Amino acid sequence: MRMYDLIKKKRDGLVLTDEEIRSFVFGYRDGTVPDYQAAAMCMAIYFRGMNADETASLTFAIRDSGEKLSFPNIDGLRVDKHSTGGVGDKTSLVVAPIVASLGCKVAKMSGRGLGHTGGTVDKLESIEGMRVEMDTDEFERIVNETGICIVGQTQSLAPADKKLYALRDVTATVDSMPLIVSSIMGKKLAADDDCIVLDVKTGSGSFMKTVEDSTRLAEMMVDIGKKAGKKTLALITDMDVPLGYAIGNSLEVIEAVDTLNGHGPSDLTEVCLTLASRMLHLAGHGTKKECEDAAREAISSGKALEALVKMVKAQGGNEKWILDTSLFPKAPFRLDVLSPADGYVTRVDTEGYGVASLLLGAGRNTKDDTIDYSAGIMLAKKTGDAVRRGDVIATLYASDEAKLAAAEKKLLSSTEFGPAAPEARPLILNEVE
Ligand code: URA
C-alpha cells in the first residue's frame, strides 16, 4: 500500500478502509512512513475529517500499535481521568490524590504539553528528583503502596500515538476531532483502566471551541469506551478562561498543592471536586453527591495532600517541596502586565495565554525543545474582574529576560476590556454518560 495513495485519498475527501488506516499507523510506528508523509496525512485528516468507522479504526490501530498493558499485581479497581487539554489545567495533580486517598487505584499515564496546552508529566518533572519513567514492577509496587503513580507514556503503550502526538504538536494538527478521539481513547484502551472519566474542555483555550463540538467529541469517546467494555463518562468543562490563576509548570504544581491544602482558587476546586466525584461514582463509591462530599472531606482532612506527598516521595521526588512550596526555584526575571483600560476584563483568548506561556519557555516549539520549569504566568485578573488602568493583570516569569516582551504583547492582545462585566458562564457545561 503506497502511503502517497492513502494521503491523496484522504486529501480528496474519500473514506479510508480499516486496512489502510492500520497500514498508515503501523508504518509510522515502524519508521517506514516518514514524518513528512505522516504530517501530510494528519493535515488531510484535519481538513477532511473522518467518519465514525474511520475514527474507530484509527483508535483501535493506535491501541494495537503496542503492548496492551495489564497490571495483574495491582489490587482493586483502576480509575483514570483524562483531559482533552487546556491552559492552567492542573486537575490531575489534585484529582488523582483525592481519589487515591479514598481507596481507588490511580495508575496513570499522562502526557506532555501539546500545542498551547500543558501536560501533567512536564509539571511533575518540575519537582526536584521526580521520576516519570520506571518499569512495570516498580509502577505496580508504587500504586499498591500509595494508591497512585503518575508516569509518562511508556515506549510500549500505544507507541504510534507517542510519535503522532509529538508530530501533531509541531504541525498545527492537534485540534481535529478524529485525531483527538483516537489519541486519547487509543491510549486509554491500551492502558486497560476499569473506569475512565474524560474531562472534555470547551472554549477559547481548548481544542474544541464550542459546547456543541465538545459534546460531540465527548459522545464519540464515551461510545468507544463503552464499546470496549469500560465504564466511561465525560464532563464538558469550561476552558474559555484559564483554570485557576497559574499557567506554567512549577507555578501550576504550587497551585495544585494550595488546592489540596484547601485554599485553591474556587474554579479549580469546583472542577476537581466534580471530576473526583465522577471517578469515585464510576468505581462504585456511592451517588455523585456522596462522592463529592467524600472528595471535599479528603481535602479538608489533609488525606488527599498526604497521598500526593507519598506519591512524590515514592517516585524519587523531593516531597519537602510539596510540604513547603516556597522551595520551588523562582524564575529570575519577572514583569507585571498592566491594564491599559478602566472597566472589566470582558473576554480572554485563553489559547493566546497558553501561547504567551510557551513564549516564556514553559512549553515546546519543536519536539526537542527543553522546558523552563519556573517560566509561566500568574494571573491577577480574570474574565469578569473589574480593573483600573495601571492595575496588574498578570505577572510573567522567565529565565530569559528577552522573552518577556513578546509574551506581554501576546497576553495583552489576548485580553479584551469593556465597560460592563460579561455574563458568568458555568464551569460544568454538560455531562455525557
Ligand atoms: N490529549 C491527548 O492525549 N491527545 C490529544 O490529541 C489531545 C489531548
Coordinates of C-alpha atoms and ligand atoms in Angstrom, one line a residue:
M1 CA 0.0 0.0 0.0
R2 CA 1.6 3.3 -1.1
M3 CA 1.4 6.0 1.6
Y4 CA 1.2 8.5 -1.3
D5 CA -2.1 7.0 -2.4
L6 CA -3.5 7.0 1.1
I7 CA -2.7 10.7 1.6
K8 CA -4.2 11.5 -1.8
K9 CA -7.4 9.6 -1.0
K10 CA -7.9 11.4 2.3
R11 CA -6.9 14.7 0.8
D12 CA -9.6 14.2 -1.8
G13 CA -12.2 13.6 1.0
L14 CA -12.6 9.8 0.4
V15 CA -13.1 7.3 3.2
L16 CA -10.1 5.2 4.3
T17 CA -10.6 1.5 5.0
D18 CA -9.6 -0.2 8.2
E19 CA -6.7 -1.9 6.5
E20 CA -5.4 1.4 5.0
I21 CA -5.6 3.2 8.4
R22 CA -3.7 0.3 10.1
S23 CA -1.1 0.4 7.4
F24 CA -0.6 4.2 8.0
V25 CA -0.5 3.8 11.8
F26 CA 1.8 0.8 11.9
G27 CA 4.0 2.1 9.1
Y28 CA 4.5 5.4 11.0
R29 CA 5.3 3.5 14.2
D30 CA 7.8 1.3 12.4
G31 CA 9.5 4.2 10.6
T32 CA 8.6 3.0 7.1
V33 CA 6.3 6.0 6.8
P34 CA 8.5 9.2 7.3
D35 CA 7.5 12.2 9.4
Y36 CA 6.7 14.3 6.3
Q37 CA 4.1 11.8 5.0
A38 CA 2.6 11.3 8.4
A39 CA 2.3 15.1 8.8
A40 CA 0.6 15.3 5.4
M41 CA -1.9 12.6 6.4
C42 CA -2.6 14.3 9.7
M43 CA -3.3 17.6 7.8
A44 CA -5.5 15.8 5.3
I45 CA -7.5 14.3 8.3
Y46 CA -7.6 17.7 9.9
F47 CA -9.2 19.2 6.8
R48 CA -11.3 16.3 5.6
G49 CA -12.3 14.7 8.9
M50 CA -13.2 11.0 9.4
N51 CA -16.5 9.2 9.8
A52 CA -17.3 7.1 12.9
D53 CA -15.9 3.9 11.4
E54 CA -12.7 5.5 10.4
T55 CA -12.3 7.1 13.8
A56 CA -12.9 3.8 15.5
S57 CA -10.3 2.1 13.2
L58 CA -7.8 4.8 13.9
T59 CA -8.4 4.4 17.7
F60 CA -8.0 0.6 17.6
A61 CA -5.0 0.8 15.4
I62 CA -3.3 3.2 17.9
R63 CA -4.4 0.9 20.8
D64 CA -2.9 -2.1 18.9
S65 CA 0.3 -0.3 17.9
G66 CA 1.9 -1.5 21.1
E67 CA 1.5 -3.7 24.1
K68 CA -1.9 -4.0 25.7
L69 CA -1.0 -3.3 29.3
S70 CA -2.3 -5.2 32.2
F71 CA -1.4 -4.8 35.8
P72 CA -2.3 -8.1 37.4
N73 CA -0.5 -7.2 40.6
I74 CA -2.5 -4.0 41.3
D75 CA -5.2 -4.7 43.8
G76 CA -8.6 -3.0 43.3
L77 CA -10.3 -1.0 40.6
R78 CA -8.1 1.2 38.5
V79 CA -9.7 4.6 37.8
D80 CA -8.4 7.2 35.4
K81 CA -9.2 10.6 34.2
H82 CA -8.0 12.3 31.0
S83 CA -8.3 15.9 29.9
T84 CA -8.6 16.9 26.3
G85 CA -6.1 19.7 27.2
G86 CA -6.4 23.2 28.5
V87 CA -4.5 26.1 29.8
G88 CA -3.7 26.1 33.5
D89 CA -5.3 22.7 33.7
K90 CA -3.6 21.1 36.7
T91 CA -6.6 19.0 37.7
S92 CA -4.8 15.6 37.6
L93 CA -2.5 16.7 40.3
V94 CA -5.4 17.4 42.6
V95 CA -8.0 14.8 41.5
A96 CA -5.7 11.7 41.4
P97 CA -4.6 12.2 45.1
I98 CA -8.2 12.8 46.2
V99 CA -9.5 9.5 44.7
A100 CA -6.4 7.6 45.7
S101 CA -6.8 8.7 49.3
L102 CA -10.4 7.3 49.2
G103 CA -9.3 3.8 48.1
C104 CA -9.2 3.9 44.3
K105 CA -6.1 2.9 42.4
V106 CA -4.7 5.5 40.0
A107 CA -2.1 4.0 37.8
K108 CA -1.8 6.9 35.5
M109 CA 0.0 7.5 32.3
S110 CA 0.0 11.2 31.4
G111 CA 1.1 13.3 28.5
R112 CA 3.5 16.1 28.0
G113 CA 2.5 19.6 26.8
L114 CA 0.7 19.7 23.4
G115 CA 0.2 22.8 21.3
H116 CA -0.7 25.7 23.6
T117 CA -1.7 23.3 26.5
G118 CA 0.4 22.0 29.3
G119 CA 1.0 18.3 30.2
T120 CA 1.0 16.7 33.7
V121 CA 4.3 14.9 33.1
D122 CA 6.1 18.2 32.4
K123 CA 4.5 19.7 35.5
L124 CA 5.6 16.7 37.7
E125 CA 9.2 17.0 36.4
S126 CA 9.4 20.5 37.8
I127 CA 9.6 18.8 41.3
E128 CA 13.3 18.1 42.2
G129 CA 14.2 14.4 41.6
M130 CA 10.8 13.3 40.3
R131 CA 11.0 10.2 38.0
V132 CA 8.2 9.7 35.5
E133 CA 9.8 6.7 33.8
M134 CA 10.0 3.3 35.5
D135 CA 9.5 -0.4 34.9
T136 CA 6.1 -2.2 35.4
D137 CA 7.2 -3.8 38.7
E138 CA 8.1 -0.5 40.3
F139 CA 4.9 1.1 38.9
E140 CA 2.7 -1.6 40.3
R141 CA 4.5 -1.5 43.7
I142 CA 4.1 2.3 44.0
V143 CA 0.4 2.1 43.1
N144 CA -0.2 -0.7 45.6
E145 CA 1.7 1.2 48.4
T146 CA 0.5 4.7 47.8
G147 CA -2.7 4.3 45.7
I148 CA -1.2 6.4 42.9
C149 CA 1.6 6.7 40.5
I150 CA 1.8 9.1 37.5
V151 CA 4.3 8.3 34.7
G152 CA 4.9 9.3 31.1
Q153 CA 3.6 7.2 28.3
T154 CA 5.9 4.2 28.2
Q155 CA 7.5 3.1 24.9
S156 CA 5.3 0.1 24.8
L157 CA 2.0 1.8 25.3
A158 CA 0.4 3.0 22.0
P159 CA 3.8 3.9 20.5
A160 CA 2.1 5.2 17.4
D161 CA 0.3 7.8 19.4
K162 CA 3.6 8.8 21.1
K163 CA 5.0 9.7 17.7
L164 CA 1.8 11.2 16.3
Y165 CA 1.3 13.3 19.4
A166 CA 4.7 14.9 19.1
L167 CA 4.2 15.3 15.4
R168 CA 0.8 17.0 15.7
D169 CA 2.2 19.3 18.4
V170 CA 4.5 20.9 15.8
T171 CA 2.4 20.7 12.7
A172 CA -0.8 22.5 13.8
T173 CA -2.8 19.3 13.6
V174 CA -3.9 18.9 17.2
D175 CA -7.4 20.3 17.1
S176 CA -9.0 17.6 15.0
M177 CA -11.9 15.5 16.4
P178 CA -10.8 12.1 15.0
L179 CA -7.2 12.8 15.9
I180 CA -8.1 13.7 19.5
V181 CA -10.6 10.9 20.0
S182 CA -8.1 8.2 18.7
S183 CA -5.2 9.6 20.6
I184 CA -7.0 9.7 23.9
M185 CA -9.0 6.6 23.6
G186 CA -6.3 4.5 21.9
K187 CA -4.1 5.1 24.9
K188 CA -6.8 4.6 27.5
L189 CA -7.9 1.3 26.0
A190 CA -4.3 0.1 25.8
A191 CA -3.8 1.0 29.4
D192 CA -6.8 -1.1 30.3
D193 CA -8.2 1.0 33.2
D194 CA -11.6 -0.1 34.6
C195 CA -13.2 3.3 34.8
I196 CA -12.4 6.4 32.7
V197 CA -13.6 9.9 33.3
L198 CA -13.0 12.3 30.4
D199 CA -12.6 16.0 31.0
V200 CA -13.6 17.5 27.7
K201 CA -12.6 21.1 27.8
T202 CA -14.5 23.7 25.8
G203 CA -13.9 27.3 24.9
S204 CA -11.1 29.6 23.7
G205 CA -8.3 27.7 25.5
S206 CA -9.3 24.2 24.4
F207 CA -9.0 22.4 21.1
M208 CA -12.8 22.4 20.8
K209 CA -14.2 25.9 20.9
T210 CA -17.9 25.3 21.2
V211 CA -20.0 23.3 23.7
E212 CA -21.6 21.5 20.7
D213 CA -18.3 20.3 19.3
S214 CA -17.1 19.3 22.8
T215 CA -20.2 17.4 23.4
R216 CA -19.8 15.6 20.1
L217 CA -16.2 14.8 20.9
A218 CA -17.4 13.5 24.4
E219 CA -20.1 11.3 22.9
M220 CA -17.6 9.8 20.4
M221 CA -15.2 9.0 23.2
V222 CA -17.8 7.7 25.7
D223 CA -19.2 5.5 22.9
I224 CA -15.8 4.0 22.0
G225 CA -15.0 3.4 25.8
K226 CA -18.3 1.7 26.4
K227 CA -18.0 -0.5 23.3
A228 CA -14.6 -1.6 24.6
G229 CA -16.3 -2.6 27.9
K230 CA -15.0 0.3 30.1
K231 CA -17.2 2.4 32.5
T232 CA -16.8 5.7 30.8
L233 CA -18.2 9.2 31.5
A234 CA -17.4 12.6 30.2
L235 CA -17.8 16.1 31.7
I236 CA -17.7 19.1 29.5
T237 CA -15.9 21.8 31.5
D238 CA -15.2 25.4 30.8
M239 CA -11.9 26.4 29.2
D240 CA -13.0 29.9 28.0
V241 CA -11.0 31.2 30.9
P242 CA -7.8 29.6 32.3
L243 CA -8.4 27.3 35.2
G244 CA -7.1 28.8 38.4
Y245 CA -4.5 31.6 38.2
A246 CA -1.3 29.8 37.4
I247 CA 0.0 28.8 34.0
G248 CA 3.4 27.1 33.7
N249 CA 4.8 24.0 35.2
S250 CA 6.1 24.7 38.7
L251 CA 3.6 27.5 39.2
E252 CA 0.8 25.0 38.5
V253 CA 2.2 22.4 40.9
I254 CA 2.2 25.1 43.6
E255 CA -1.4 26.0 42.9
A256 CA -2.5 22.3 42.9
V257 CA -0.8 21.9 46.3
D258 CA -2.7 25.0 47.5
T259 CA -5.9 23.4 46.3
L260 CA -5.1 20.2 48.2
N261 CA -4.4 22.4 51.2
G262 CA -8.0 23.7 50.9
H263 CA -7.1 27.2 49.7
G264 CA -7.0 26.8 46.0
P265 CA -9.0 29.0 43.5
S266 CA -12.7 28.3 43.6
D267 CA -13.0 27.4 39.9
L268 CA -10.2 24.9 40.1
T269 CA -11.5 23.4 43.3
E270 CA -15.0 23.0 41.9
V271 CA -13.9 21.3 38.7
C272 CA -11.6 19.0 40.7
L273 CA -14.3 18.0 43.2
T274 CA -16.7 17.3 40.3
L275 CA -14.1 15.2 38.4
A276 CA -13.1 13.3 41.6
S277 CA -16.8 12.6 42.4
R278 CA -17.4 11.1 39.0
M279 CA -14.3 8.9 39.2
L280 CA -15.5 7.7 42.7
H281 CA -19.0 7.2 41.4
L282 CA -17.9 5.1 38.5
A283 CA -15.8 3.0 40.9
G284 CA -19.0 2.3 42.9
H285 CA -18.3 4.6 45.9
G286 CA -21.9 5.9 46.1
T287 CA -24.0 8.5 44.4
K288 CA -22.4 11.5 42.7
K289 CA -23.4 13.7 45.7
E290 CA -22.0 11.3 48.3
C291 CA -18.8 11.0 46.3
E292 CA -18.5 14.8 46.1
D293 CA -18.9 15.1 49.8
A294 CA -16.2 12.4 50.3
A295 CA -13.9 14.3 47.9
R296 CA -14.4 17.5 49.8
E297 CA -13.6 15.7 53.1
A298 CA -10.4 14.2 51.6
I299 CA -9.2 17.7 51.1
S300 CA -10.3 19.2 54.5
S301 CA -8.9 16.2 56.4
G302 CA -5.5 16.5 54.6
K303 CA -5.7 12.9 53.4
A304 CA -5.5 13.9 49.7
L305 CA -2.4 16.0 50.2
E306 CA -0.8 13.2 52.1
A307 CA -1.5 10.9 49.1
L308 CA 0.4 13.4 46.8
V309 CA 3.3 13.6 49.2
K310 CA 3.6 9.8 49.4
M311 CA 3.4 9.6 45.6
V312 CA 6.1 12.2 45.1
K313 CA 8.4 10.5 47.6
A314 CA 7.9 7.1 46.1
Q315 CA 8.7 8.5 42.6
G316 CA 12.0 9.9 43.8
G317 CA 10.8 13.5 44.1
N318 CA 11.7 15.8 46.9
E319 CA 8.5 15.7 49.0
K320 CA 9.7 18.7 51.0
W321 CA 8.9 20.9 48.0
I322 CA 5.2 19.8 48.3
L323 CA 5.2 20.4 52.1
D324 CA 6.8 23.8 51.6
T325 CA 6.2 25.1 48.0
S326 CA 8.5 28.2 48.6
L327 CA 11.3 25.7 47.9
F328 CA 10.5 25.6 44.2
P329 CA 13.1 27.7 42.3
K330 CA 11.8 31.1 41.2
A331 CA 12.4 32.4 37.7
P332 CA 15.0 35.2 37.8
F333 CA 13.1 37.6 35.6
R334 CA 9.5 38.9 36.1
L335 CA 7.3 41.5 34.5
D336 CA 4.0 42.9 35.6
V337 CA 1.5 43.3 32.8
L338 CA -0.7 46.4 33.4
S339 CA -4.3 47.0 32.4
P340 CA -4.4 49.6 29.6
A341 CA -8.1 50.5 30.4
D342 CA -10.7 51.1 33.1
G343 CA -13.7 48.8 33.3
Y344 CA -13.8 45.0 33.2
V345 CA -12.0 42.1 31.6
T346 CA -14.7 41.1 29.2
R347 CA -13.1 38.2 27.4
V348 CA -9.8 36.4 27.1
D349 CA -8.4 34.3 24.3
T350 CA -7.2 31.6 26.6
E351 CA -5.2 29.9 23.8
G352 CA -3.3 33.2 23.5
Y353 CA -2.5 32.9 27.2
G354 CA -1.2 29.4 26.6
V355 CA 1.0 30.7 23.7
A356 CA 2.3 33.6 25.9
S357 CA 3.3 30.9 28.4
L358 CA 5.1 29.0 25.6
L359 CA 6.9 32.2 24.6
L360 CA 8.2 32.5 28.2
G361 CA 9.7 29.0 27.9
A362 CA 7.1 26.9 29.7
G363 CA 6.4 24.7 26.6
R364 CA 7.9 23.4 23.4
N365 CA 8.1 24.9 19.9
T366 CA 9.8 21.9 18.4
K367 CA 9.8 18.2 19.5
D368 CA 13.3 18.5 21.1
D369 CA 12.9 21.8 23.0
T370 CA 13.7 21.7 26.7
I371 CA 11.3 23.3 29.2
D372 CA 12.0 26.1 31.6
Y373 CA 10.0 24.8 34.7
S374 CA 9.8 28.1 36.5
A375 CA 8.6 30.1 33.5
G376 CA 4.9 31.0 33.2
I377 CA 2.2 33.4 34.2
M378 CA 0.4 34.2 37.4
L379 CA -2.9 35.9 36.5
A380 CA -4.1 38.7 38.8
K381 CA -7.4 39.4 36.9
K382 CA -9.6 37.0 35.0
T383 CA -12.7 37.4 32.9
G384 CA -15.4 39.3 34.8
D385 CA -13.0 41.1 37.1
A386 CA -13.1 44.9 37.5
V387 CA -9.9 46.7 36.5
R388 CA -8.5 50.2 36.6
R389 CA -5.9 51.5 34.1
G390 CA -2.5 50.6 35.5
D391 CA -3.7 47.6 37.6
V392 CA -1.6 44.5 37.4
I393 CA -3.5 41.9 35.4
A394 CA -0.8 39.3 35.3
T395 CA 2.9 38.7 36.2
L396 CA 5.1 37.0 33.7
Y397 CA 8.1 34.8 34.8
A398 CA 11.1 33.7 32.7
S399 CA 14.7 32.7 32.9
D400 CA 15.5 34.7 29.8
E401 CA 14.7 38.4 30.1
A402 CA 14.4 38.7 26.3
K403 CA 11.3 36.5 26.3
L404 CA 9.2 38.8 28.5
A405 CA 8.3 41.5 25.9
A406 CA 6.8 39.1 23.3
A407 CA 4.8 37.3 26.0
E408 CA 3.5 40.6 27.3
K409 CA 2.4 41.6 23.8
K410 CA 0.6 38.3 23.3
L411 CA -1.1 38.4 26.7
L412 CA -2.4 42.0 26.1
S413 CA -3.6 41.2 22.6
S414 CA -5.4 38.2 24.0
T415 CA -7.3 40.3 26.7
E416 CA -10.4 42.3 25.9
F417 CA -11.7 45.1 28.2
G418 CA -15.1 46.8 28.2
P419 CA -17.4 49.0 30.4
A420 CA -19.7 46.1 31.6
A421 CA -19.0 42.8 33.3
P422 CA -19.8 39.8 31.0
E423 CA -22.4 37.2 31.9
A424 CA -20.8 34.5 34.1
R425 CA -20.6 31.1 32.4
P426 CA -21.0 27.8 34.4
L427 CA -17.9 25.7 34.9
I428 CA -19.5 22.4 34.2
L429 CA -21.4 22.7 30.9
N430 CA -22.6 19.2 30.2
E431 CA -22.2 15.6 31.2
V432 CA -22.2 12.6 28.8
E433 CA -22.6 9.0 30.2
Ligands
URA1 N1 -4.7 14.6 24.8 C1 -4.2 13.6 24.2 O1 -3.8 12.6 24.8 N2 -4.3 13.6 22.8 C2 -4.9 14.6 22.2 O2 -5.0 14.6 21.0 C3 -5.4 15.7 22.9 C4 -5.3 15.7 24.2

